[in-house]
Short mmCIF file of C-alpha atoms in Angstrom, two decimals:
data_model
loop_
_atom_site.label_atom_id
_atom_site.label_comp_id
_atom_site.label_asym_id
_atom_site.label_seq_id
_atom_site.Cartn_x
_atom_site.Cartn_y
_atom_site.Cartn_z
CA MET A 1 5.96 44.20 52.68
CA ASN A 2 4.57 42.49 49.74
CA ILE A 3 3.73 43.36 46.53
CA GLN A 4 0.05 43.69 46.25
CA SER A 5 -0.50 44.29 42.28
CA ILE A 6 1.06 45.20 39.26
CA ARG A 7 0.24 47.49 36.63
CA THR A 8 1.54 48.06 32.83
CA TYR A 9 0.37 50.20 30.37
CA ARG A 10 2.05 52.00 26.88
CA GLN A 11 1.75 55.78 26.31
CA ASP A 12 2.55 57.82 23.20
CA LEU A 13 4.59 60.82 24.06
CA ALA A 14 4.31 63.50 21.53
CA LEU A 15 7.69 66.11 21.63
CA THR A 16 7.45 69.44 21.33
CA ARG A 17 10.44 69.53 19.15
CA PRO A 18 10.96 66.72 16.50
CA TYR A 19 14.43 66.50 15.61
CA THR A 20 16.86 64.19 13.19
CA ILE A 21 19.80 62.31 13.68
CA ALA A 22 22.34 60.40 11.32
CA ARG A 23 19.41 57.22 10.91
CA THR A 24 15.73 58.89 11.23
CA THR A 25 13.74 61.95 12.32
CA THR A 26 11.74 61.43 15.41
CA THR A 27 8.23 63.37 16.26
CA SER A 28 6.73 61.04 19.64
CA VAL A 29 8.11 58.47 21.38
CA GLU A 30 6.42 55.26 23.08
CA ASN A 31 7.23 54.60 26.40
CA VAL A 32 6.02 51.67 28.55
CA PHE A 33 5.00 51.75 32.20
CA LEU A 34 5.23 49.31 34.95
CA GLU A 35 3.77 50.30 38.58
CA ILE A 36 4.11 47.62 41.37
CA LYS A 37 2.28 48.49 44.58
CA LEU A 38 3.08 47.21 47.97
CA THR A 39 0.61 46.16 50.54
CA ASN A 40 1.01 49.19 52.43
CA GLY A 41 -0.07 51.45 49.21
CA MET A 42 2.94 52.44 48.18
CA VAL A 43 3.72 52.40 44.72
CA GLY A 44 7.06 52.10 42.48
CA ILE A 45 7.16 53.02 39.07
CA GLY A 46 9.30 51.95 36.29
CA ALA A 47 9.50 53.06 32.25
CA ALA A 48 11.08 52.24 29.08
CA ASN A 49 11.86 53.10 25.72
CA PRO A 50 14.28 51.17 23.98
CA ASP A 51 15.83 51.77 20.37
CA ILE A 52 15.16 48.35 18.48
CA ASP A 53 18.13 49.55 16.34
CA VAL A 54 20.11 49.72 19.28
CA VAL A 55 19.29 46.50 21.26
CA GLY A 56 17.20 44.49 19.37
CA GLU A 57 13.56 45.02 21.56
CA SER A 58 11.18 47.21 20.55
CA PRO A 59 8.76 49.06 23.06
CA ALA A 60 5.63 46.69 21.69
CA ASP A 61 7.98 43.95 23.36
CA THR A 62 8.66 45.79 26.32
CA LEU A 63 4.89 45.73 27.13
CA GLN A 64 4.21 42.25 26.27
CA ASN A 65 7.23 41.02 28.04
CA LEU A 66 5.54 43.45 31.20
CA GLN A 67 2.64 41.57 30.76
CA SER A 68 3.81 37.91 30.79
CA ASP A 69 2.94 35.59 33.34
CA PHE A 70 6.60 35.84 34.48
CA VAL A 71 6.23 39.16 35.57
CA GLY A 72 3.04 38.60 37.44
CA GLN A 73 4.52 36.24 39.66
CA LEU A 74 6.18 39.16 41.42
CA VAL A 75 3.01 39.65 43.23
CA GLY A 76 3.03 38.50 46.45
CA LYS A 77 6.42 38.23 46.80
CA ASP A 78 8.72 40.48 49.49
CA ILE A 79 10.16 43.76 48.22
CA ARG A 80 13.08 43.59 50.51
CA LEU A 81 14.46 40.79 48.28
CA PHE A 82 13.87 43.13 45.48
CA ARG A 83 17.87 42.75 44.05
CA GLN A 84 16.68 38.76 43.87
CA TRP A 85 13.25 39.57 41.77
CA ILE A 86 15.47 41.56 39.41
CA ALA A 87 18.74 38.71 38.85
CA GLU A 88 15.82 37.18 38.24
CA ALA A 89 14.59 38.93 35.53
CA LYS A 90 17.83 39.59 34.24
CA GLN A 91 17.77 36.15 33.65
CA HIS A 92 14.25 35.45 32.08
CA PHE A 93 14.94 38.79 29.90
CA ALA A 94 18.79 38.40 28.95
CA HIS A 95 17.95 40.43 25.36
CA ALA A 96 15.65 42.76 27.02
CA PRO A 97 16.87 45.34 28.51
CA GLY A 98 14.28 48.00 28.66
CA THR A 99 12.09 45.28 30.25
CA LEU A 100 14.69 44.64 32.63
CA ALA A 101 15.12 48.68 33.08
CA ALA A 102 11.39 49.30 33.76
CA ILE A 103 11.32 45.93 36.40
CA ASP A 104 14.69 47.09 37.82
CA VAL A 105 13.24 50.92 38.19
CA ALA A 106 10.20 50.27 39.83
CA LEU A 107 11.47 47.82 42.24
CA HIS A 108 14.02 50.21 43.48
CA ASP A 109 11.63 53.12 44.06
CA ALA A 110 9.16 50.64 45.47
CA PHE A 111 12.13 49.62 48.18
CA CYS A 112 13.25 52.81 48.59
CA GLN A 113 9.67 54.43 49.27
CA TYR A 114 9.49 51.36 51.89
CA LEU A 115 12.79 52.42 53.83
CA GLY A 116 11.81 56.42 53.11
CA ILE A 117 14.96 57.15 51.25
CA SER A 118 16.32 58.24 48.06
CA ILE A 119 18.03 55.65 45.36
CA GLY A 120 20.48 58.36 45.41
CA GLN A 121 20.84 58.25 49.48
CA PHE A 122 20.52 53.70 49.26
CA TYR A 123 23.84 53.83 46.84
CA GLY A 124 25.74 56.59 48.45
CA GLN A 125 25.49 59.85 46.91
CA LYS A 126 28.75 61.00 45.99
CA ILE A 127 27.73 64.27 43.65
CA GLN A 128 25.09 67.06 44.51
CA THR A 129 24.76 68.98 40.92
CA LEU A 130 25.82 68.57 37.19
CA PRO A 131 24.80 70.87 34.27
CA THR A 132 23.46 68.31 32.08
CA SER A 133 23.56 69.00 27.96
CA VAL A 134 20.62 69.93 25.78
CA THR A 135 20.54 68.59 22.35
CA ILE A 136 20.28 70.18 18.71
CA GLY A 137 19.90 67.89 15.97
CA ILE A 138 20.85 67.43 12.59
CA LYS A 139 20.12 70.80 11.06
CA ASN A 140 21.27 73.58 9.05
CA VAL A 141 23.86 76.47 10.76
CA ALA A 142 21.03 78.78 10.84
CA ASP A 143 18.76 76.41 12.51
CA THR A 144 21.33 75.52 14.69
CA LEU A 145 22.06 78.75 16.06
CA THR A 146 18.46 79.43 16.30
CA GLU A 147 17.86 76.70 18.54
CA ALA A 148 21.20 77.26 20.46
CA GLN A 149 19.70 80.86 20.97
CA GLU A 150 16.40 79.13 22.97
CA TYR A 151 18.68 77.34 25.37
CA TYR A 152 21.22 80.42 25.92
CA GLU A 153 18.03 82.19 26.93
CA ARG A 154 16.98 79.43 29.18
CA GLY A 155 19.89 79.13 31.02
CA PHE A 156 21.80 76.13 29.67
CA LYS A 157 25.20 75.81 29.47
CA VAL A 158 26.01 72.59 27.56
CA LEU A 159 25.29 71.53 24.36
CA LYS A 160 25.46 68.37 22.43
CA VAL A 161 25.29 68.79 18.26
CA LYS A 162 23.62 65.41 16.63
CA THR A 163 26.24 65.28 13.70
CA GLY A 164 27.22 62.08 11.11
CA THR A 165 25.94 63.13 7.63
CA SER A 166 27.86 65.52 6.29
CA VAL A 167 31.50 66.37 7.88
CA GLU A 168 31.79 69.98 6.08
CA VAL A 169 28.50 71.00 7.21
CA ASP A 170 29.15 69.79 11.13
CA ILE A 171 32.39 71.65 11.59
CA GLU A 172 30.63 74.60 10.20
CA ARG A 173 28.17 74.43 12.31
CA ILE A 174 30.46 74.15 15.45
CA LEU A 175 32.78 76.68 14.47
CA LYS A 176 29.26 78.85 14.07
CA LEU A 177 28.58 78.35 17.41
CA ARG A 178 32.01 79.13 18.86
CA GLU A 179 31.59 82.30 17.40
CA LYS A 180 28.10 84.00 18.02
CA TYR A 181 28.26 82.41 21.92
CA GLY A 182 32.33 82.36 22.67
CA THR A 183 32.92 80.56 25.83
CA HIS A 184 29.59 80.68 27.47
CA PHE A 185 28.55 76.86 25.89
CA THR A 186 30.66 73.69 26.44
CA ILE A 187 29.71 71.47 23.54
CA ARG A 188 29.86 68.16 23.22
CA VAL A 189 29.35 66.17 19.74
CA ASP A 190 27.64 62.81 18.71
CA ALA A 191 28.15 61.20 15.75
CA ASN A 192 25.82 58.93 15.85
CA GLN A 193 28.12 56.24 13.87
CA GLY A 194 27.77 58.48 10.63
CA TYR A 195 31.75 59.56 10.44
CA GLN A 196 34.32 56.81 8.87
CA VAL A 197 37.94 57.56 10.79
CA ALA A 198 38.88 60.36 7.77
CA ASP A 199 35.82 62.31 8.64
CA LEU A 200 36.54 61.99 12.24
CA GLN A 201 40.10 63.36 12.06
CA GLN A 202 39.14 65.77 9.65
CA PHE A 203 36.07 66.83 12.07
CA ILE A 204 38.54 66.91 14.79
CA THR A 205 41.46 68.68 13.24
CA GLN A 206 38.92 72.16 12.19
CA THR A 207 37.34 72.08 15.14
CA GLN A 208 40.36 72.14 17.22
CA LYS A 209 40.09 75.50 18.42
CA ALA A 210 36.22 75.09 19.23
CA GLY A 211 36.97 72.72 21.84
CA VAL A 212 34.96 69.94 21.39
CA GLU A 213 34.24 68.32 25.00
CA LEU A 214 33.80 64.91 23.75
CA ILE A 215 32.64 63.12 20.48
CA GLU A 216 30.19 60.41 20.77
CA GLN A 217 29.86 56.89 18.95
CA PRO A 218 31.92 58.57 15.89
CA LEU A 219 32.13 54.94 13.94
CA LYS A 220 29.78 52.08 13.50
CA VAL A 221 29.68 49.40 15.81
CA GLY A 222 32.06 46.26 15.53
CA ARG A 223 34.92 49.21 13.76
CA GLU A 224 36.33 50.18 17.29
CA ASP A 225 39.85 48.18 16.48
CA GLU A 226 39.82 51.35 13.27
CA LEU A 227 39.23 54.08 16.55
CA LYS A 228 42.86 52.15 18.44
CA THR A 229 45.13 53.73 15.80
CA LEU A 230 44.19 57.33 16.49
CA PRO A 231 46.52 59.14 19.12
CA ALA A 232 45.97 58.52 22.38
CA GLU A 233 44.80 61.99 23.14
CA ILE A 234 42.37 61.60 20.92
CA ARG A 235 40.74 58.60 21.94
CA ARG A 236 40.44 60.32 25.41
CA VAL A 237 37.80 62.21 24.34
CA LEU A 238 35.61 59.43 22.50
CA THR A 239 32.92 58.56 24.05
CA ALA A 240 31.05 54.81 23.79
CA ASP A 241 27.82 54.62 23.12
CA GLU A 242 25.82 51.94 21.15
CA SER A 243 29.31 49.93 20.94
CA LEU A 244 28.79 50.02 25.37
CA LYS A 245 25.40 47.91 25.71
CA ASN A 246 26.07 46.10 29.27
CA ALA A 247 29.14 45.16 31.77
CA ARG A 248 30.36 42.51 29.26
CA ALA A 249 30.92 44.92 26.57
CA ALA A 250 32.43 47.57 29.11
CA LEU A 251 35.05 44.42 29.76
CA GLN A 252 36.37 44.91 26.40
CA LEU A 253 36.18 48.26 25.88
CA ALA A 254 37.90 48.55 29.19
CA LEU A 255 41.54 46.98 27.69
CA GLU A 256 44.29 48.61 26.60
CA PRO A 257 44.80 50.48 23.68
CA ARG A 258 41.31 51.62 24.83
CA PRO A 259 39.08 52.70 21.73
CA TYR A 260 37.30 55.21 23.65
CA GLY A 261 38.35 57.22 26.91
CA ILE A 262 34.34 58.09 28.54
CA PHE A 263 31.76 55.38 28.52
CA ASN A 264 27.96 56.45 27.77
CA ILE A 265 25.47 54.59 30.12
CA LYS A 266 21.92 53.96 29.03
CA PHE A 267 19.25 52.25 31.20
CA MET A 268 17.85 51.51 27.56
CA LYS A 269 20.76 49.54 27.04
CA CYS A 270 22.09 48.12 29.82
CA GLY A 271 18.71 47.37 31.76
CA GLY A 272 18.59 49.81 34.85
CA ILE A 273 20.32 50.39 37.53
CA LEU A 274 21.94 47.66 38.75
CA GLY A 275 23.69 47.10 35.61
CA ALA A 276 24.25 50.47 35.02
CA LEU A 277 26.39 49.88 38.40
CA ASP A 278 28.05 46.69 36.83
CA ILE A 279 29.78 48.80 33.94
CA ALA A 280 30.42 51.79 36.37
CA GLY A 281 32.24 49.13 38.32
CA ILE A 282 34.38 48.40 35.69
CA ALA A 283 34.94 51.93 34.87
CA GLN A 284 36.15 53.58 37.83
CA PRO A 285 39.11 50.94 38.42
CA ALA A 286 40.39 51.41 34.68
CA ASP A 287 40.30 55.38 35.22
CA ILE A 288 37.28 55.76 32.55
CA ASP A 289 34.76 58.73 33.05
CA LEU A 290 31.18 57.86 33.08
CA PHE A 291 28.67 60.23 30.90
CA TRP A 292 24.66 59.49 31.69
CA GLY A 293 22.59 59.50 28.50
CA CYS A 294 18.77 58.60 27.57
CA ASN A 295 16.51 58.29 24.67
CA ASP A 296 13.63 60.39 24.72
CA GLU A 297 11.97 58.95 28.01
CA SER A 298 9.67 59.90 30.69
CA ILE A 299 10.85 61.81 33.84
CA VAL A 300 10.08 58.13 35.62
CA SER A 301 13.68 56.74 34.03
CA ILE A 302 15.05 59.94 34.01
CA THR A 303 15.22 60.34 37.52
CA ALA A 304 16.21 56.65 38.18
CA ALA A 305 19.73 57.74 35.60
CA LEU A 306 20.42 60.53 37.52
CA HIS A 307 20.19 58.63 41.54
CA THR A 308 22.35 56.36 40.05
CA ALA A 309 25.02 58.77 37.98
CA PHE A 310 24.83 60.72 41.30
CA ALA A 311 25.92 57.38 43.39
CA CYS A 312 29.29 57.15 41.15
CA ALA A 313 32.30 58.94 42.09
CA ASN A 314 33.47 58.45 38.46
CA THR A 315 30.34 60.53 36.87
CA ARG A 316 31.78 63.18 34.80
CA TYR A 317 28.90 64.25 32.45
CA ILE A 318 25.20 63.80 32.23
CA ASP A 319 23.32 64.30 28.89
CA LEU A 320 19.66 63.84 31.00
CA ASP A 321 17.49 65.96 28.69
CA GLY A 322 15.29 62.98 27.47
CA SER A 323 11.88 64.28 29.46
CA LEU A 324 12.39 67.62 28.69
CA ASP A 325 10.86 68.04 25.36
CA LEU A 326 7.78 65.84 25.90
CA ALA A 327 4.63 67.55 25.38
CA GLU A 328 2.96 65.05 28.34
CA ASP A 329 4.20 62.68 30.74
CA VAL A 330 2.23 60.64 33.33
CA VAL A 331 4.47 62.06 36.49
CA LYS A 332 5.67 65.39 37.60
CA GLY A 333 8.60 66.06 40.13
CA GLY A 334 11.43 63.87 40.32
CA PHE A 335 14.50 65.93 39.51
CA ILE A 336 14.97 69.67 39.91
CA LEU A 337 16.22 71.91 36.97
CA GLU A 338 17.62 75.29 37.16
CA ASN A 339 19.79 76.79 34.49
CA GLY A 340 20.87 74.17 33.12
CA MET A 341 22.11 72.20 36.38
CA MET A 342 20.08 69.18 37.50
CA ARG A 343 20.02 68.26 41.16
CA LEU A 344 17.37 65.93 43.40
CA PRO A 345 15.25 66.63 45.58
CA GLU A 346 15.09 64.52 49.46
CA SER A 347 12.33 62.29 48.72
CA ALA A 348 12.15 58.77 48.92
CA GLY A 349 12.27 56.33 45.85
CA LEU A 350 11.84 58.37 43.18
CA GLY A 351 10.68 61.60 44.55
CA LEU A 352 7.57 60.90 41.36
CA LYS A 353 3.79 62.37 41.74
CA SER A 354 1.00 61.61 39.45
CA SER A 355 0.68 64.39 36.36
CA ARG A 356 -2.84 64.87 36.93
CA PHE A 357 -3.84 66.53 33.58
CA SER A 358 -1.71 63.07 32.12
CA VAL A 359 -3.98 60.48 34.04
CA ILE A 360 -6.99 62.01 32.32
CA LEU A 361 -5.29 61.89 29.14
CA ASN A 362 -4.21 58.78 29.30
CA ILE A 363 -7.36 57.42 29.91
CA THR A 364 -9.06 58.99 27.06
CA LYS A 365 -6.62 58.68 24.53
CA GLN A 366 -7.89 55.32 23.37
CA ASN A 367 -11.48 56.73 22.42
CA GLU A 368 -12.22 59.45 19.86
CA TYR A 369 -15.07 60.31 21.04
CA PHE A 370 -14.42 60.14 24.65
CA ALA A 371 -11.32 62.20 24.15
CA LYS A 372 -13.42 65.40 23.16
CA VAL A 373 -14.54 65.32 26.87
CA ALA A 374 -11.21 64.98 28.23
CA SER A 375 -9.99 68.21 26.17
CA GLU A 376 -13.61 69.97 27.26
CA ALA A 377 -12.69 69.12 30.65
CA LEU A 378 -8.95 70.55 30.52
CA LYS A 379 -9.69 73.82 29.50
CA ASN A 380 -12.37 73.78 32.30
CA LEU A 381 -9.91 72.91 34.43
CA LYS A 382 -7.37 75.44 33.56
CA ARG A 383 -9.77 77.91 33.04
CA CYS A 384 -10.86 77.31 36.83
CA LEU A 385 -7.31 77.25 38.09
CA SER A 386 -6.74 80.67 36.70
CA ARG A 387 -9.32 82.37 38.60
CA VAL A 388 -10.20 80.56 41.98
CA SER A 389 -9.43 82.66 44.85
CA ASP A 390 -11.08 80.47 48.17
CA SER A 391 -12.18 76.92 48.51
CA SER A 392 -15.77 77.89 48.59
CA GLU A 393 -15.42 79.13 44.87
CA LEU A 394 -12.90 76.54 44.35
CA ARG A 395 -15.99 74.06 45.27
CA SER A 396 -17.99 75.33 43.48
CA GLU A 397 -16.35 75.50 40.38
CA SER A 398 -15.43 71.73 40.80
CA LEU A 399 -19.22 71.26 41.07
CA LYS A 400 -20.11 72.55 37.46
CA LEU A 401 -17.22 70.42 36.34
CA ILE A 402 -19.07 67.32 37.37
CA ASN A 403 -22.33 68.93 36.27
CA PHE A 404 -21.02 69.62 33.04
CA ARG A 405 -19.78 65.88 32.50
CA LYS A 406 -22.56 64.31 33.60
CA LYS A 407 -24.95 66.37 30.73
CA ILE A 408 -23.01 64.59 28.13
CA PHE A 409 -24.16 61.68 27.00
CA ILE A 410 -21.49 58.52 27.10
CA PRO A 411 -22.30 54.97 26.38
CA ALA A 412 -22.96 52.62 29.25
CA LYS A 413 -19.47 50.88 29.29
CA TRP A 414 -17.82 54.42 29.82
CA TRP A 415 -19.71 55.17 32.91
CA ARG A 416 -16.92 53.58 35.58
CA THR A 417 -14.52 55.53 34.28
CA ILE A 418 -16.37 59.12 33.78
CA TYR A 419 -17.25 58.43 37.32
CA PHE A 420 -13.31 57.91 37.94
CA LEU A 421 -12.56 61.12 36.41
CA GLN A 422 -15.27 62.96 38.40
CA ILE A 423 -13.39 62.07 41.21
CA ILE A 424 -10.10 63.03 39.77
CA ASP A 425 -11.27 66.48 39.13
CA TYR A 426 -12.76 67.14 42.51
CA GLN A 427 -9.59 65.85 44.09
CA TYR A 428 -7.67 68.06 42.04
CA PHE A 429 -9.37 70.89 42.65
CA THR A 430 -9.56 70.43 46.21
CA ILE A 431 -6.04 68.89 47.32
CA ASN A 432 -4.61 71.25 44.80
CA ALA A 433 -6.43 74.52 46.07
CA ALA A 434 -3.08 76.30 46.85
CA LEU A 435 -2.40 76.62 43.35
#
């Protein structure tokens, strides 16, 4: 089975909740997608949102790389040799883990769809479910408690609190959370390189009774030796994040005395599934626990990380909430989230489906006028979905929407896209009548 075609595109995904960490405030995120279509019609998808401050690659770099002749040469290749193609991509994009992650995940998805099994099954799924943490950005005490209340009402049981700007305020936030919610929440902390050793010691001492589960990346990258002076019981709960970019770094961090007792694996740092498994393979014999994290990413890469995490016996923690605050995405499905617990469905590959509302938005956002047409179309779609009761009424409402489109003047160059949207609208109603 060969690769028939490749498609690459960029999508800005708005956040429903902007957040602040030690370095910056984020209101929207840019993701880059790669679709690999096989000759049997199956489509594997990968996605990337690398952080240029962490790995030196931006989403713009990723898009340019994925549109290169090197990636184009995958067309015609045998999908059964997907690991060879990933190995070649790793050599070519040695310093672009976001690019590599998109290629790696798309090839894995396509190949496992071809086999008819999930990625987790392919690598031997060992874990069925785990609670994910949800992230509270850097806020004052009152706003921290307000956001925690929302997560409490939604059934989440693990919080990850961003810290690193004021250790005194950080301590107060943690203590107030424990005071208000008792033992309901497990609390994790991510200092995002914001502390000095003295700050870290003060934080640990004064929050000891609050039972903080772990602390991510307290010091800046390159200052790992300072952590080695701390007692072993403290280092055991410290987690390497920005310090851990690839397997080479994992080897160094696994040497005794270890600055960290936990490895945080992110696809956007290590380059996808194979890079993550390399790190996991180093951590397991060293008795280092795994904590799987993410950036603000599409369901695509979040789902791929969950499959990989569940295939590793030394996985203890997951922080895969990166798609939960997205206002839109290009896919749906992938994982199942219930009361803060994440699990995987029994589906081939990543188990993703196209998000039809997102398809319309993706096509139209590049043209302001056309976006207005799409906005009105979405209102009609939602209105129809809320009131249709049988297939005949469904068809009638679908035709009304198509006629609505025909009445609007569209420049000639947009006619092909309009026709495509009409087909999407009709298929959406007829295929999803049960909704």
